[in-house]
Amino acid sequence: MELTDRKKKILRAIVDNYIKTAEPVGSKILAAMPGMDCSSATIRNEMADLTQMGYLEQPHTSAGRIPSPAGYRLYVDELMQDYRLSVDETQSLGQVMELKIQEADRVISQVSKLVSQMTNLPAVAMTASAGAPTVKQFDLLSAGSGSFILVVMTSSEAIKNKLIKLPVSCTDQDLKLLSAVLNASLTDLPAEAFTPELLNRVSRSAGPAASLVPVIVDFTTHVLKEQQRSPVYVSGQMKLLGQPEYRDVEKAQEVLATLDSDTLSNLPATLESSAKTQILVGPENIAKELRDTSVVMTRFDIGDGMQGLIGVVGPTRMDYAQITARLSYFAENLGRMFKKPELPPSEDQDTGDD
């Protein structure tokens, strides 16, 4: 059965109408729409075909049709028209851009609240490393009294330190050797690459300081894993209760219980690295509790190998075009805010002029 242009037109009209009303759409309503140019009987036949093809569902025998997850996916991929922000929307959304950036986490938290306000849906915001964090440099600093300070600088420029007791037999020269071995063997590697075989080689090369290797590796592994677990900010969970789909208390409780940082922190793993904005419709979500919801996420660059992600969670009947436009507006402006200014050329720099 062919998905003709007329079928696509009818499907788009059904999705648009259902987004606005949350009520099944019948053929008479569609026939009365401007530009439809076909009879109720023709529309009923096309709706029957679309139902058979899996793009529509019929909640009750005598009711109209509603989009299926496959129908929403086709709508998002091919049929959705671009949404243009109004002047008022642009001004309202731009208010958050006046925030003075002090630290990324604080701004991301504030953005999640504003996104929830402007979409009337639960919003999620987080930061994520563009790649697995690694150690950029190890420093071992003598602290006297038989101890030293281990300093670990990661690829995201984070610096962590730990005070460690020295073995009685370990000298300053032994620490210098250990520092050289660590920087030669364990930098630019993700935590998953710290295999027993690698650590055995490091220990054999560390001489009298070999007993310190397990302690250093445990701390370093902890630091790298903490770098991967950025805070997840969730705002406006209770806004779901205002949606017709969640009048069923049990269904609402099931979804609300899932909107926590543990579940939502897995969202970046489901997003394609090449896609700036991605929409997960219903069953495409990993968590089974989110199978009747949709997630729209947009990413932007923060710098230093980090990315920000903002998104919303809501019913599959959400206005995808409007939500996407608003999230894109936020992402573009946040990306500009976090972009580091280019340094002016120094006076000593050769400009090429004679």
mmCIF file of C-alpha atoms in Angstrom:
data_model
loop_
_atom_site.group_PDB
_atom_site.id
_atom_site.type_symbol
_atom_site.label_atom_id
_atom_site.label_comp_id
_atom_site.label_asym_id
_atom_site.label_seq_id
_atom_site.Cartn_x
_atom_site.Cartn_y
_atom_site.Cartn_z
ATOM 1 C CA MET A 1 0.000 0.000 0.000
ATOM 2 C CA GLU A 2 1.502 3.308 -1.101
ATOM 3 C CA LEU A 3 1.891 6.264 1.255
ATOM 4 C CA THR A 4 0.580 8.907 -1.149
ATOM 5 C CA ASP A 5 0.834 12.667 -0.761
ATOM 6 C CA ARG A 6 -2.854 12.777 0.176
ATOM 7 C CA LYS A 7 -2.330 10.223 2.941
ATOM 8 C CA LYS A 8 0.603 12.267 4.249
ATOM 9 C CA LYS A 9 -1.524 15.421 4.153
ATOM 10 C CA ILE A 10 -4.300 13.734 6.130
ATOM 11 C CA LEU A 11 -1.851 12.258 8.631
ATOM 12 C CA ARG A 12 -0.238 15.658 9.210
ATOM 13 C CA ALA A 13 -3.663 17.251 9.744
ATOM 14 C CA ILE A 14 -4.599 14.535 12.260
ATOM 15 C CA VAL A 15 -1.382 14.967 14.242
ATOM 16 C CA ASP A 16 -1.674 18.774 14.254
ATOM 17 C CA ASN A 17 -5.303 18.596 15.414
ATOM 18 C CA TYR A 18 -4.624 15.950 18.057
ATOM 19 C CA ILE A 19 -1.729 17.989 19.465
ATOM 20 C CA LYS A 20 -4.099 20.920 20.006
ATOM 21 C CA THR A 21 -7.184 19.062 21.300
ATOM 22 C CA ALA A 22 -6.007 15.719 22.777
ATOM 23 C CA GLU A 23 -9.194 14.276 21.245
ATOM 24 C CA PRO A 24 -9.499 11.609 18.494
ATOM 25 C CA VAL A 25 -9.903 13.198 15.067
ATOM 26 C CA GLY A 26 -12.807 12.249 12.792
ATOM 27 C CA SER A 27 -13.272 12.561 9.036
ATOM 28 C CA LYS A 28 -15.857 15.372 9.322
ATOM 29 C CA ILE A 29 -13.417 17.562 11.220
ATOM 30 C CA LEU A 30 -10.745 16.973 8.575
ATOM 31 C CA ALA A 31 -13.131 17.595 5.660
ATOM 32 C CA ALA A 32 -13.984 21.017 7.129
ATOM 33 C CA MET A 33 -10.354 22.091 7.283
ATOM 34 C CA PRO A 34 -9.229 24.694 4.710
ATOM 35 C CA GLY A 35 -7.333 23.182 1.812
ATOM 36 C CA MET A 36 -8.339 19.568 2.445
ATOM 37 C CA ASP A 37 -10.270 19.370 -0.879
ATOM 38 C CA CYS A 38 -11.734 15.891 -0.444
ATOM 39 C CA SER A 39 -14.948 14.413 0.915
ATOM 40 C CA SER A 40 -15.533 12.778 4.284
ATOM 41 C CA ALA A 41 -15.917 9.409 2.570
ATOM 42 C CA THR A 42 -12.552 9.732 0.841
ATOM 43 C CA ILE A 43 -10.916 10.812 4.089
ATOM 44 C CA ARG A 44 -12.430 7.824 5.932
ATOM 45 C CA ASN A 45 -10.966 5.463 3.362
ATOM 46 C CA GLU A 46 -7.543 7.091 3.623
ATOM 47 C CA MET A 47 -7.728 6.966 7.441
ATOM 48 C CA ALA A 48 -8.553 3.266 7.259
ATOM 49 C CA ASP A 49 -5.505 2.721 5.042
ATOM 50 C CA LEU A 50 -3.286 4.719 7.407
ATOM 51 C CA THR A 51 -4.561 2.638 10.317
ATOM 52 C CA GLN A 52 -3.809 -0.569 8.432
ATOM 53 C CA MET A 53 -0.324 0.757 7.644
ATOM 54 C CA GLY A 54 0.299 1.380 11.352
ATOM 55 C CA TYR A 55 0.365 5.199 11.297
ATOM 56 C CA LEU A 56 -2.979 5.700 13.081
ATOM 57 C CA GLU A 57 -4.821 4.025 15.949
ATOM 58 C CA GLN A 58 -8.529 3.863 16.756
ATOM 59 C CA PRO A 59 -9.118 4.060 20.537
ATOM 60 C CA HIS A 60 -12.792 3.063 20.255
ATOM 61 C CA THR A 61 -14.928 1.531 17.524
ATOM 62 C CA SER A 62 -16.982 4.656 16.871
ATOM 63 C CA ALA A 63 -14.231 7.167 17.654
ATOM 64 C CA GLY A 64 -11.928 9.028 15.340
ATOM 65 C CA ARG A 65 -8.226 8.254 14.979
ATOM 66 C CA ILE A 66 -5.130 9.227 16.917
ATOM 67 C CA PRO A 67 -1.487 9.006 15.768
ATOM 68 C CA SER A 68 0.517 5.886 16.598
ATOM 69 C CA PRO A 69 4.218 6.056 17.548
ATOM 70 C CA ALA A 70 5.017 5.257 13.899
ATOM 71 C CA GLY A 71 2.738 8.112 12.846
ATOM 72 C CA TYR A 72 4.537 10.532 15.135
ATOM 73 C CA ARG A 73 7.897 9.334 13.824
ATOM 74 C CA LEU A 74 6.835 9.973 10.198
ATOM 75 C CA TYR A 75 5.441 13.353 11.241
ATOM 76 C CA VAL A 76 8.703 14.353 12.934
ATOM 77 C CA ASP A 77 10.904 13.070 10.101
ATOM 78 C CA GLU A 78 8.940 14.303 7.064
ATOM 79 C CA LEU A 79 5.691 16.145 7.723
ATOM 80 C CA MET A 80 6.340 18.590 10.553
ATOM 81 C CA GLN A 81 6.430 22.207 9.424
ATOM 82 C CA ASP A 82 9.047 24.560 10.842
ATOM 83 C CA TYR A 83 7.846 26.636 13.778
ATOM 84 C CA ARG A 84 8.830 30.303 13.815
ATOM 85 C CA LEU A 85 9.151 31.965 17.200
ATOM 86 C CA SER A 86 7.074 35.106 17.689
ATOM 87 C CA VAL A 87 8.640 38.366 18.851
ATOM 88 C CA ASP A 88 7.144 37.887 22.339
ATOM 89 C CA GLU A 89 8.510 34.339 22.542
ATOM 90 C CA THR A 90 11.960 35.475 21.454
ATOM 91 C CA GLN A 91 11.964 38.236 24.071
ATOM 92 C CA SER A 92 10.809 35.874 26.809
ATOM 93 C CA LEU A 93 13.292 33.186 25.884
ATOM 94 C CA GLY A 94 16.052 35.763 25.636
ATOM 95 C CA GLN A 95 15.659 36.749 29.289
ATOM 96 C CA VAL A 96 17.756 33.800 30.419
ATOM 97 C CA MET A 97 20.543 34.890 28.098
ATOM 98 C CA GLU A 98 21.084 37.935 30.281
ATOM 99 C CA LEU A 99 22.388 35.692 33.061
ATOM 100 C CA LYS A 100 25.954 36.371 33.993
ATOM 101 C CA ILE A 101 27.827 33.091 33.602
ATOM 102 C CA GLN A 102 29.632 32.139 36.776
ATOM 103 C CA GLU A 103 29.826 28.379 36.392
ATOM 104 C CA ALA A 104 28.255 25.973 33.918
ATOM 105 C CA ASP A 105 26.254 23.924 36.429
ATOM 106 C CA ARG A 106 24.519 26.994 37.844
ATOM 107 C CA VAL A 107 23.494 28.249 34.403
ATOM 108 C CA ILE A 108 22.348 24.780 33.306
ATOM 109 C CA SER A 109 20.154 24.512 36.417
ATOM 110 C CA GLN A 110 18.531 27.887 35.735
ATOM 111 C CA VAL A 111 17.997 27.017 32.076
ATOM 112 C CA SER A 112 16.136 23.799 32.981
ATOM 113 C CA LYS A 113 13.662 25.833 35.048
ATOM 114 C CA LEU A 114 13.060 28.366 32.283
ATOM 115 C CA VAL A 115 12.670 25.674 29.611
ATOM 116 C CA SER A 116 10.019 24.016 31.785
ATOM 117 C CA GLN A 117 8.203 27.335 32.219
ATOM 118 C CA MET A 118 8.242 28.129 28.503
ATOM 119 C CA THR A 119 7.133 24.659 27.342
ATOM 120 C CA ASN A 120 4.814 23.770 30.251
ATOM 121 C CA LEU A 121 6.525 20.373 30.368
ATOM 122 C CA PRO A 122 9.136 18.711 32.571
ATOM 123 C CA ALA A 123 12.586 19.847 31.458
ATOM 124 C CA VAL A 124 15.977 18.228 31.863
ATOM 125 C CA ALA A 125 19.403 19.833 31.563
ATOM 126 C CA MET A 126 22.866 18.396 32.018
ATOM 127 C CA THR A 127 26.445 18.544 30.863
ATOM 128 C CA ALA A 128 28.297 15.668 29.271
ATOM 129 C CA SER A 129 31.820 15.054 28.108
ATOM 130 C CA ALA A 130 32.179 14.939 24.345
ATOM 131 C CA GLY A 131 34.373 11.883 24.901
ATOM 132 C CA ALA A 132 35.506 9.718 27.776
ATOM 133 C CA PRO A 133 37.541 11.806 30.256
ATOM 134 C CA THR A 134 41.232 11.042 30.576
ATOM 135 C CA VAL A 135 44.153 12.175 32.710
ATOM 136 C CA LYS A 136 46.140 15.008 31.187
ATOM 137 C CA GLN A 137 48.880 15.097 33.801
ATOM 138 C CA PHE A 138 50.007 13.576 37.126
ATOM 139 C CA ASP A 139 52.003 15.579 39.685
ATOM 140 C CA LEU A 140 53.446 14.156 42.903
ATOM 141 C CA LEU A 141 54.338 16.881 45.408
ATOM 142 C CA SER A 142 56.252 16.175 48.586
ATOM 143 C CA ALA A 143 54.297 17.268 51.673
ATOM 144 C CA GLY A 144 56.875 16.380 54.333
ATOM 145 C CA SER A 145 56.256 14.174 57.366
ATOM 146 C CA GLY A 146 56.305 10.999 55.255
ATOM 147 C CA SER A 147 53.504 11.957 52.826
ATOM 148 C CA PHE A 148 52.924 13.497 49.388
ATOM 149 C CA ILE A 149 50.090 15.149 47.467
ATOM 150 C CA LEU A 150 48.855 13.406 44.335
ATOM 151 C CA VAL A 151 47.529 15.969 41.822
ATOM 152 C CA VAL A 152 45.468 14.703 38.880
ATOM 153 C CA MET A 153 44.552 17.052 36.004
ATOM 154 C CA THR A 154 41.897 15.678 33.664
ATOM 155 C CA SER A 155 41.221 16.358 29.996
ATOM 156 C CA SER A 156 38.396 18.740 31.012
ATOM 157 C CA GLU A 157 40.911 20.861 32.996
ATOM 158 C CA ALA A 158 39.525 19.645 36.354
ATOM 159 C CA ILE A 159 42.162 19.296 39.072
ATOM 160 C CA LYS A 160 41.783 16.846 41.972
ATOM 161 C CA ASN A 161 44.253 16.036 44.720
ATOM 162 C CA LYS A 162 44.755 13.528 47.518
ATOM 163 C CA LEU A 163 47.172 13.334 50.447
ATOM 164 C CA ILE A 164 48.894 9.921 50.486
ATOM 165 C CA LYS A 165 51.239 8.366 53.056
ATOM 166 C CA LEU A 166 54.667 7.362 51.793
ATOM 167 C CA PRO A 167 56.244 3.961 52.430
ATOM 168 C CA VAL A 168 59.175 4.281 54.815
ATOM 169 C CA SER A 169 61.664 3.226 52.156
ATOM 170 C CA CYS A 170 60.429 5.657 49.451
ATOM 171 C CA THR A 171 62.676 8.627 48.614
ATOM 172 C CA ASP A 172 62.107 11.856 46.673
ATOM 173 C CA GLN A 173 63.984 10.274 43.779
ATOM 174 C CA ASP A 174 61.571 7.330 43.849
ATOM 175 C CA LEU A 175 58.635 9.769 43.628
ATOM 176 C CA LYS A 176 60.174 11.448 40.589
ATOM 177 C CA LEU A 177 60.524 8.062 38.905
ATOM 178 C CA LEU A 178 56.906 7.161 39.760
ATOM 179 C CA SER A 179 55.676 10.505 38.387
ATOM 180 C CA ALA A 180 57.518 9.916 35.112
ATOM 181 C CA VAL A 181 56.118 6.382 34.821
ATOM 182 C CA LEU A 182 52.530 7.539 35.482
ATOM 183 C CA ASN A 183 52.720 10.342 32.921
ATOM 184 C CA ALA A 184 54.246 8.021 30.339
ATOM 185 C CA SER A 185 51.808 5.126 30.877
ATOM 186 C CA LEU A 186 48.426 6.349 32.202
ATOM 187 C CA THR A 187 47.753 9.710 30.535
ATOM 188 C CA ASP A 188 45.308 10.107 27.625
ATOM 189 C CA LEU A 189 43.575 6.842 28.560
ATOM 190 C CA PRO A 190 39.950 6.401 29.757
ATOM 191 C CA ALA A 191 39.347 4.578 33.035
ATOM 192 C CA GLU A 192 38.285 1.455 31.111
ATOM 193 C CA ALA A 193 41.827 1.161 29.724
ATOM 194 C CA PHE A 194 43.337 0.703 33.198
ATOM 195 C CA THR A 195 43.583 -3.062 32.782
ATOM 196 C CA PRO A 196 45.368 -5.406 35.245
ATOM 197 C CA GLU A 197 48.029 -6.054 32.590
ATOM 198 C CA LEU A 198 48.738 -2.320 32.222
ATOM 199 C CA LEU A 199 48.864 -1.771 35.969
ATOM 200 C CA ASN A 200 51.287 -4.684 36.388
ATOM 201 C CA ARG A 201 53.610 -3.080 33.846
ATOM 202 C CA VAL A 202 53.387 0.257 35.651
ATOM 203 C CA SER A 203 54.136 -1.370 39.007
ATOM 204 C CA ARG A 204 57.172 -3.187 37.604
ATOM 205 C CA SER A 205 58.501 0.112 36.252
ATOM 206 C CA ALA A 206 57.871 2.069 39.471
ATOM 207 C CA GLY A 207 60.725 0.542 41.444
ATOM 208 C CA PRO A 208 60.565 1.079 45.248
ATOM 209 C CA ALA A 209 57.329 3.123 44.858
ATOM 210 C CA ALA A 210 55.421 0.184 43.298
ATOM 211 C CA SER A 211 53.206 -0.191 46.378
ATOM 212 C CA LEU A 212 51.747 3.284 45.684
ATOM 213 C CA VAL A 213 50.447 2.357 42.208
ATOM 214 C CA PRO A 214 47.169 0.662 43.371
ATOM 215 C CA VAL A 215 46.323 3.633 45.629
ATOM 216 C CA ILE A 216 46.997 6.152 42.842
ATOM 217 C CA VAL A 217 45.054 4.147 40.249
ATOM 218 C CA ASP A 218 42.034 3.753 42.573
ATOM 219 C CA PHE A 219 41.871 7.505 43.162
ATOM 220 C CA THR A 220 42.400 8.285 39.469
ATOM 221 C CA THR A 221 39.664 5.859 38.415
ATOM 222 C CA HIS A 222 37.292 7.458 40.914
ATOM 223 C CA VAL A 223 38.093 10.933 39.543
ATOM 224 C CA LEU A 224 37.502 9.896 35.926
ATOM 225 C CA LYS A 225 34.192 8.207 36.729
ATOM 226 C CA GLU A 226 33.045 11.258 38.661
ATOM 227 C CA GLN A 227 33.837 13.348 35.577
ATOM 228 C CA GLN A 228 31.435 11.177 33.575
ATOM 229 C CA ARG A 229 28.603 11.632 36.097
ATOM 230 C CA SER A 230 27.654 15.259 35.649
ATOM 231 C CA PRO A 231 24.678 16.608 37.648
ATOM 232 C CA VAL A 232 21.274 16.210 35.999
ATOM 233 C CA TYR A 233 18.768 18.987 36.652
ATOM 234 C CA VAL A 234 15.063 18.183 36.311
ATOM 235 C CA SER A 235 12.377 20.855 36.637
ATOM 236 C CA GLY A 236 8.591 20.920 36.359
ATOM 237 C CA GLN A 237 7.809 17.225 36.829
ATOM 238 C CA MET A 238 4.344 18.033 38.178
ATOM 239 C CA LYS A 239 3.438 19.831 34.942
ATOM 240 C CA LEU A 240 2.686 16.397 33.491
ATOM 241 C CA LEU A 241 -0.430 16.208 35.670
ATOM 242 C CA GLY A 242 -1.962 19.004 33.610
ATOM 243 C CA GLN A 243 -1.844 16.854 30.462
ATOM 244 C CA PRO A 244 -4.973 14.811 29.600
ATOM 245 C CA GLU A 245 -2.850 11.678 29.091
ATOM 246 C CA TYR A 246 -1.935 11.599 32.773
ATOM 247 C CA ARG A 247 -5.357 11.934 34.389
ATOM 248 C CA ASP A 248 -4.932 8.274 35.275
ATOM 249 C CA VAL A 249 -3.235 8.532 38.685
ATOM 250 C CA GLU A 250 -1.374 5.212 38.385
ATOM 251 C CA LYS A 251 0.006 6.104 34.962
ATOM 252 C CA ALA A 252 1.063 9.542 36.192
ATOM 253 C CA GLN A 253 2.803 8.098 39.263
ATOM 254 C CA GLU A 254 4.668 5.581 37.109
ATOM 255 C CA VAL A 255 6.044 8.270 34.827
ATOM 256 C CA LEU A 256 6.807 10.757 37.603
ATOM 257 C CA ALA A 257 8.758 8.110 39.484
ATOM 258 C CA THR A 258 10.933 7.663 36.387
ATOM 259 C CA LEU A 259 11.771 11.348 35.959
ATOM 260 C CA ASP A 260 14.824 11.196 38.187
ATOM 261 C CA SER A 261 18.490 11.848 37.585
ATOM 262 C CA ASP A 262 19.415 8.153 37.398
ATOM 263 C CA THR A 263 17.094 7.452 34.451
ATOM 264 C CA LEU A 264 17.600 10.750 32.652
ATOM 265 C CA SER A 265 21.391 10.635 32.955
ATOM 266 C CA ASN A 266 21.302 7.736 30.471
ATOM 267 C CA LEU A 267 19.693 9.893 27.777
ATOM 268 C CA PRO A 268 22.965 11.139 26.242
ATOM 269 C CA ALA A 269 23.881 7.526 25.425
ATOM 270 C CA THR A 270 20.765 7.262 23.257
ATOM 271 C CA LEU A 271 21.493 10.416 21.257
ATOM 272 C CA GLU A 272 23.398 10.195 18.000
ATOM 273 C CA SER A 273 26.630 12.158 18.244
ATOM 274 C CA SER A 274 26.002 13.677 14.806
ATOM 275 C CA ALA A 275 22.523 14.956 15.647
ATOM 276 C CA LYS A 276 22.234 18.347 17.315
ATOM 277 C CA THR A 277 18.557 17.801 18.122
ATOM 278 C CA GLN A 278 16.985 14.398 18.510
ATOM 279 C CA ILE A 279 13.440 13.259 19.200
ATOM 280 C CA LEU A 280 12.710 9.922 20.887
ATOM 281 C CA VAL A 281 9.082 8.958 20.281
ATOM 282 C CA GLY A 282 7.348 6.589 22.694
ATOM 283 C CA PRO A 283 8.793 3.082 22.382
ATOM 284 C CA GLU A 284 12.126 4.484 21.188
ATOM 285 C CA ASN A 285 12.885 5.390 24.825
ATOM 286 C CA ILE A 286 15.060 2.948 26.751
ATOM 287 C CA ALA A 287 13.220 3.107 30.104
ATOM 288 C CA LYS A 288 9.991 1.125 29.857
ATOM 289 C CA GLU A 289 8.212 3.689 32.051
ATOM 290 C CA LEU A 290 8.839 6.292 29.329
ATOM 291 C CA ARG A 291 7.417 4.178 26.490
ATOM 292 C CA ASP A 292 4.241 6.302 26.377
ATOM 293 C CA THR A 293 6.159 9.598 26.399
ATOM 294 C CA SER A 294 8.433 11.453 24.022
ATOM 295 C CA VAL A 295 11.766 13.139 24.703
ATOM 296 C CA VAL A 296 13.224 16.043 22.718
ATOM 297 C CA MET A 297 16.888 16.816 23.440
ATOM 298 C CA THR A 298 19.202 19.460 21.984
ATOM 299 C CA ARG A 299 22.944 19.760 22.517
ATOM 300 C CA PHE A 300 25.358 22.704 22.450
ATOM 301 C CA ASP A 301 29.084 23.179 22.988
ATOM 302 C CA ILE A 302 30.380 24.443 26.320
ATOM 303 C CA GLY A 303 34.070 24.180 25.487
ATOM 304 C CA ASP A 304 36.949 22.204 27.008
ATOM 305 C CA GLY A 305 35.553 18.996 25.531
ATOM 306 C CA MET A 306 32.175 19.405 27.240
ATOM 307 C CA GLN A 307 28.661 19.630 25.836
ATOM 308 C CA GLY A 308 25.421 20.852 27.357
ATOM 309 C CA LEU A 309 22.116 19.094 26.799
ATOM 310 C CA ILE A 310 18.628 20.514 27.346
ATOM 311 C CA GLY A 311 15.343 18.806 26.648
ATOM 312 C CA VAL A 312 11.768 18.106 27.634
ATOM 313 C CA VAL A 313 9.773 15.008 28.482
ATOM 314 C CA GLY A 314 6.082 14.897 27.672
ATOM 315 C CA PRO A 315 3.232 13.048 26.006
ATOM 316 C CA THR A 316 3.687 11.777 22.459
ATOM 317 C CA ARG A 317 1.030 14.384 21.632
ATOM 318 C CA MET A 318 3.470 17.264 22.197
ATOM 319 C CA ASP A 319 3.955 20.069 19.685
ATOM 320 C CA TYR A 320 7.272 18.845 18.289
ATOM 321 C CA ALA A 321 7.811 21.794 15.935
ATOM 322 C CA GLN A 322 7.314 24.405 18.647
ATOM 323 C CA ILE A 323 9.360 22.499 21.247
ATOM 324 C CA THR A 324 12.211 21.976 18.775
ATOM 325 C CA ALA A 325 12.237 25.655 17.818
ATOM 326 C CA ARG A 326 12.373 26.791 21.439
ATOM 327 C CA LEU A 327 15.095 24.334 22.434
ATOM 328 C CA SER A 328 17.144 25.274 19.373
ATOM 329 C CA TYR A 329 16.878 28.949 20.321
ATOM 330 C CA PHE A 330 18.198 28.187 23.802
ATOM 331 C CA ALA A 331 20.978 25.948 22.499
ATOM 332 C CA GLU A 332 22.247 28.432 19.916
ATOM 333 C CA ASN A 333 22.407 31.263 22.426
ATOM 334 C CA LEU A 334 23.922 29.138 25.178
ATOM 335 C CA GLY A 335 26.573 27.944 22.751
ATOM 336 C CA ARG A 336 27.486 31.575 22.008
ATOM 337 C CA MET A 337 27.539 32.427 25.718
ATOM 338 C CA PHE A 338 29.934 29.613 26.579
ATOM 339 C CA LYS A 339 32.198 30.236 23.581
ATOM 340 C CA LYS A 340 35.539 31.563 24.740
ATOM 341 C CA PRO A 341 36.521 34.916 23.194
ATOM 342 C CA GLU A 342 39.437 34.799 20.814
ATOM 343 C CA LEU A 343 42.588 36.363 22.185
ATOM 344 C CA PRO A 344 43.898 39.379 20.235
ATOM 345 C CA PRO A 345 47.270 38.813 18.564
ATOM 346 C CA SER A 346 50.198 39.729 20.776
ATOM 347 C CA GLU A 347 52.525 42.552 19.835
ATOM 348 C CA ASP A 348 55.334 40.035 19.305
ATOM 349 C CA GLN A 349 53.267 37.922 16.944
ATOM 350 C CA ASP A 350 54.366 38.065 13.318
ATOM 351 C CA THR A 351 51.508 39.533 11.273
ATOM 352 C CA GLY A 352 53.212 38.883 7.962
ATOM 353 C CA ASP A 353 53.758 42.586 7.265
ATOM 354 C CA ASP A 354 57.277 43.750 6.455
#
